[in-house]
Amino acid sequence: MQNNWKKWVTLILCGVAGSAIYKLPYLRETYYEAMQQATGASNAQLGFLMTAYGLVNFLLYLPGGWAADRFSARKLMTFSLVSTGISGFYYATFPSYMMIVLLHALWAITTVFTFWAVCVRIIRTLGESAEQGRLYGYWFLGKGLTSIVLGFLSVPLFAKFGAGVEGLRATIIFYSVVTILTGVLAWFVFEDEAKSGDKSNFRLADMAFVLKMPTMWLAGTVTFCMWSIYIGFGMVTPYLTQVFHMSGAEVAVASVIRAYVLFALGG
């Protein structure tokens, strides 16, 4: 158990990291029309970006849990954040569509395989079992507040550079810099743990045991429904543009409120 100040600094940084690292993969939720302008992608092609990202995510969640138990949390967190941020600079050049698809597949590795499970693991170690709900609630609050701040900083930046291709480029660079800086902070805040007798001894028999637990299927069903709704809300962005004829900056503000303000309140 960590002392109180270290516990809260760690939790705050997990909240910042959990927000910053997902800004690039989910960029279309806020800047849909600008992404179409910058990449020349159709609606179906933009949708396929999330298909590629989601498919690789699906394949990597289980091995990501194994990696979180086996390797240094400090190194995994730093690698995930810095590599995601660096790849964002390449994204800002708006390469070919195929390269953008590959970038989303790469982000599935850096945001899920080497990041998600280890972030959950870090938070779990911050308190006793009776504190877990409160800790994860604070984590989601921190993610939401960070997203609100980043969102409302990126919108005027986006508008300043023309609310189009150049505005999107500036926004991507901004998110990339924030993600890298968060990774640098992670290196100094998180600590390496002794792994001598605590290495993951993963066995297929353990998975079979878990699959027989009714609570696991209930949790999975709830998670599936929640993410189905969340991903569906991403289509509100082009709807506001194409049906309500709102400007790119106005839609970005509405998207920040929808995706982040309410997210923080929920946490």
Coordinates of C-alpha atoms in Angstrom, one line a residue:
M1 CA 0.0 0.0 0.0
Q2 CA 1.3 3.4 -0.9
N3 CA 1.4 6.5 1.3
N4 CA -1.4 8.9 0.8
W5 CA 0.2 11.6 -1.3
K6 CA 1.9 9.1 -3.6
K7 CA -1.4 7.3 -4.0
W8 CA -3.2 10.4 -5.2
V9 CA -0.4 11.6 -7.5
T10 CA -0.4 8.1 -9.1
L11 CA -4.2 8.1 -9.4
I12 CA -4.2 11.6 -11.0
L13 CA -1.5 10.7 -13.5
C14 CA -3.4 7.5 -14.4
G15 CA -6.4 9.7 -15.1
V16 CA -4.3 12.1 -17.3
A17 CA -2.7 9.2 -19.1
G18 CA -6.0 7.3 -19.6
S19 CA -7.4 10.4 -21.3
A20 CA -4.4 11.6 -23.3
I21 CA -3.5 8.3 -24.9
Y22 CA -6.9 7.8 -26.5
K23 CA -7.2 11.2 -28.1
L24 CA -5.6 10.1 -31.4
P25 CA -7.4 6.8 -32.0
Y26 CA -10.8 8.5 -31.2
L27 CA -10.1 11.8 -33.1
R28 CA -13.0 11.2 -35.4
E29 CA -15.5 11.5 -32.6
T30 CA -14.7 15.2 -32.3
Y31 CA -13.2 16.2 -35.7
Y32 CA -15.1 13.9 -38.1
E33 CA -15.5 16.3 -41.1
A34 CA -12.0 17.7 -40.7
M35 CA -10.7 14.1 -40.9
Q36 CA -12.6 13.6 -44.1
Q37 CA -11.1 16.7 -45.6
A38 CA -7.6 15.8 -44.5
T39 CA -7.6 12.2 -45.5
G40 CA -10.1 12.2 -48.3
A41 CA -11.8 9.2 -46.7
S42 CA -15.4 8.2 -47.1
N43 CA -17.8 7.6 -44.3
A44 CA -17.2 3.8 -44.8
Q45 CA -13.4 4.3 -44.7
L46 CA -13.5 6.3 -41.5
G47 CA -15.7 3.6 -40.0
F48 CA -13.2 1.0 -41.0
L49 CA -10.5 2.8 -39.0
M50 CA -12.4 1.9 -35.8
T51 CA -13.0 -1.6 -37.2
A52 CA -9.2 -2.1 -37.5
Y53 CA -8.5 -0.5 -34.1
G54 CA -11.3 -2.5 -32.4
L55 CA -10.3 -5.9 -34.0
V56 CA -6.7 -5.6 -32.9
N57 CA -7.9 -4.5 -29.5
F58 CA -10.1 -7.6 -29.2
L59 CA -7.1 -9.8 -30.0
L60 CA -4.8 -8.1 -27.5
Y61 CA -6.9 -7.6 -24.3
L62 CA -6.1 -11.1 -22.9
P63 CA -2.4 -11.0 -23.7
G64 CA -2.3 -7.5 -22.4
G65 CA -3.4 -8.7 -19.0
W66 CA -0.5 -11.2 -19.1
A67 CA 2.0 -8.5 -20.0
A68 CA 0.7 -6.3 -17.2
D69 CA 1.5 -9.0 -14.6
R70 CA 4.9 -9.9 -16.1
F71 CA 6.6 -6.6 -17.0
S72 CA 7.4 -3.3 -15.3
A73 CA 4.4 -1.0 -15.0
R74 CA 6.7 2.0 -15.3
K75 CA 8.3 0.9 -18.5
L76 CA 5.0 -0.2 -20.1
M77 CA 3.3 3.0 -19.3
T78 CA 6.1 5.2 -20.5
F79 CA 6.5 3.2 -23.7
S80 CA 2.8 3.3 -24.4
L81 CA 2.4 7.0 -24.0
V82 CA 5.6 8.1 -25.7
S83 CA 5.2 5.7 -28.7
T84 CA 1.6 6.8 -29.2
G85 CA 2.6 10.5 -29.1
I86 CA 5.5 10.0 -31.5
S87 CA 3.3 8.2 -34.0
G88 CA 0.9 11.2 -33.8
F89 CA 3.5 13.4 -35.5
Y90 CA 3.5 11.0 -38.5
Y91 CA -0.3 11.1 -38.4
A92 CA -0.2 14.9 -38.7
T93 CA 1.5 14.5 -42.1
F94 CA -1.8 12.8 -43.3
P95 CA -0.2 9.8 -45.0
S96 CA -2.1 7.5 -47.3
Y97 CA -5.3 5.8 -46.1
M98 CA -3.6 2.4 -45.8
M99 CA -0.9 3.9 -43.6
I100 CA -3.6 5.5 -41.4
V101 CA -5.3 2.1 -41.1
L102 CA -1.9 0.6 -40.0
L103 CA -1.5 3.5 -37.5
H104 CA -4.8 2.6 -35.9
A105 CA -3.7 -1.0 -35.6
L106 CA -0.5 0.2 -34.0
W107 CA -2.4 2.3 -31.6
A108 CA -4.3 -0.8 -30.5
I109 CA -1.0 -2.2 -29.4
T110 CA 0.1 0.9 -27.5
T111 CA -3.2 1.8 -26.0
V112 CA -4.4 -1.7 -25.1
F113 CA -1.7 -4.4 -25.1
T114 CA 0.9 -2.3 -23.3
F115 CA -1.3 0.2 -21.5
W116 CA -4.9 -0.6 -20.5
A117 CA -4.3 -3.7 -18.3
V118 CA -1.2 -2.2 -16.6
C119 CA -3.1 1.0 -15.8
V120 CA -5.9 -1.0 -14.2
R121 CA -3.3 -3.0 -12.3
I122 CA -1.7 0.1 -10.9
I123 CA -5.0 1.5 -9.7
R124 CA -5.9 -1.9 -8.1
T125 CA -2.8 -1.7 -6.0
L126 CA -3.6 1.7 -4.6
G127 CA -6.2 0.5 -2.0
E128 CA -7.9 -2.3 -0.2
S129 CA -10.7 -4.3 -1.8
A130 CA -13.3 -2.1 -0.2
E131 CA -11.8 1.0 -1.9
Q132 CA -11.8 -0.4 -5.5
G133 CA -15.1 1.1 -6.6
R134 CA -14.2 4.5 -5.2
L135 CA -10.7 4.4 -6.8
Y136 CA -12.0 3.5 -10.2
G137 CA -14.7 6.2 -9.9
Y138 CA -12.0 8.8 -9.2
W139 CA -9.9 7.4 -12.1
F140 CA -12.8 7.9 -14.5
L141 CA -13.5 11.4 -13.0
G142 CA -9.8 12.2 -13.6
K143 CA -10.0 10.9 -17.2
G144 CA -13.1 13.0 -17.8
L145 CA -11.7 16.2 -16.3
T146 CA -8.5 15.8 -18.3
S147 CA -10.5 15.3 -21.5
I148 CA -12.6 18.4 -20.7
V149 CA -9.4 20.5 -20.3
L150 CA -7.7 19.0 -23.4
G151 CA -10.9 19.3 -25.4
F152 CA -11.5 23.0 -24.6
L153 CA -7.8 23.8 -25.3
S154 CA -7.8 22.0 -28.6
V155 CA -11.0 23.6 -29.9
P156 CA -9.7 27.2 -30.1
L157 CA -6.5 25.8 -31.5
F158 CA -8.4 24.0 -34.2
A159 CA -10.4 27.2 -34.9
K160 CA -7.3 29.4 -34.9
F161 CA -5.8 27.4 -37.7
G162 CA -8.9 27.5 -39.9
A163 CA -11.1 24.7 -38.5
G164 CA -10.1 22.5 -41.4
V165 CA -7.0 20.5 -42.4
E166 CA -4.5 22.8 -40.8
G167 CA -6.6 23.1 -37.7
L168 CA -6.7 19.3 -37.4
R169 CA -2.9 19.1 -37.9
A170 CA -2.4 21.5 -35.1
T171 CA -4.8 19.6 -32.9
I172 CA -3.0 16.3 -33.6
I173 CA 0.4 17.8 -32.8
F174 CA -1.0 19.3 -29.6
Y175 CA -2.4 15.9 -28.5
S176 CA 0.9 14.2 -29.4
V177 CA 3.0 16.6 -27.3
V178 CA 0.7 16.2 -24.3
T179 CA 0.8 12.4 -24.6
I180 CA 4.6 12.3 -24.8
L181 CA 5.0 14.7 -21.8
T182 CA 2.6 12.4 -19.8
G183 CA 4.8 9.5 -20.7
V184 CA 7.9 11.3 -19.4
L185 CA 6.1 12.1 -16.1
A186 CA 5.1 8.4 -15.9
W187 CA 8.7 7.4 -15.9
F188 CA 9.4 9.6 -12.8
V189 CA 6.1 8.9 -10.9
F190 CA 5.6 5.2 -11.3
E191 CA 8.0 2.7 -9.7
D192 CA 9.4 -0.6 -10.8
E193 CA 8.1 -3.5 -8.7
A194 CA 9.9 -6.5 -7.5
K195 CA 9.0 -9.3 -9.8
S196 CA 11.0 -12.2 -8.3
G197 CA 8.2 -14.4 -7.2
D198 CA 5.2 -12.6 -8.8
K199 CA 5.5 -13.5 -12.4
S200 CA 2.3 -14.4 -14.2
N201 CA 1.8 -18.2 -14.4
F202 CA -1.0 -18.1 -17.0
R203 CA -2.7 -21.4 -17.8
L204 CA -5.5 -22.2 -20.1
A205 CA -7.2 -24.1 -17.3
D206 CA -7.5 -20.8 -15.4
M207 CA -9.3 -19.3 -18.4
A208 CA -11.7 -22.2 -18.5
F209 CA -12.4 -21.7 -14.8
V210 CA -13.2 -18.0 -15.3
L211 CA -15.4 -18.7 -18.3
K212 CA -17.7 -20.8 -16.0
M213 CA -18.3 -17.9 -13.7
P214 CA -21.8 -16.3 -14.3
T215 CA -20.6 -12.9 -13.0
M216 CA -17.9 -12.8 -15.7
W217 CA -20.6 -13.2 -18.4
L218 CA -22.7 -10.6 -16.7
A219 CA -19.8 -8.1 -16.6
G220 CA -19.0 -8.9 -20.2
T221 CA -22.6 -8.3 -21.3
V222 CA -22.7 -5.0 -19.4
T223 CA -19.4 -3.9 -21.0
F224 CA -20.6 -4.9 -24.5
C225 CA -23.8 -2.9 -24.1
M226 CA -22.0 0.1 -22.7
W227 CA -19.4 0.3 -25.4
S228 CA -22.0 -0.3 -28.1
I229 CA -23.8 2.9 -27.0
Y230 CA -20.5 4.8 -26.6
I231 CA -19.3 4.0 -30.1
G232 CA -22.7 4.7 -31.5
F233 CA -22.6 8.2 -30.0
G234 CA -19.5 8.9 -32.1
M235 CA -21.8 9.2 -35.1
V236 CA -23.5 12.2 -33.4
T237 CA -20.6 14.3 -34.7
P238 CA -21.2 14.0 -38.4
Y239 CA -25.0 14.1 -37.7
L240 CA -24.6 17.6 -36.2
T241 CA -22.5 18.7 -39.1
Q242 CA -24.6 17.3 -42.0
V243 CA -28.1 17.7 -40.6
F244 CA -27.8 20.7 -38.2
H245 CA -25.1 22.4 -40.4
M246 CA -23.0 23.3 -37.3
S247 CA -19.5 24.5 -37.9
G248 CA -16.5 22.2 -37.1
A249 CA -15.6 24.2 -34.0
E250 CA -19.2 24.2 -32.7
V251 CA -19.5 20.4 -33.2
A252 CA -16.1 19.9 -31.4
V253 CA -17.5 21.8 -28.4
A254 CA -20.7 19.7 -28.4
S255 CA -18.6 16.6 -28.7
V256 CA -16.4 17.5 -25.8
I257 CA -19.5 18.1 -23.6
R258 CA -21.1 14.8 -24.8
A259 CA -18.1 12.6 -24.5
Y260 CA -16.1 14.1 -21.7
V261 CA -18.2 16.4 -19.4
L262 CA -20.9 13.8 -18.9
F263 CA -18.2 11.1 -18.7
A264 CA -16.6 12.9 -15.8
L265 CA -19.9 13.4 -14.0
G266 CA -20.6 9.7 -14.4
G267 CA -17.2 8.8 -12.9

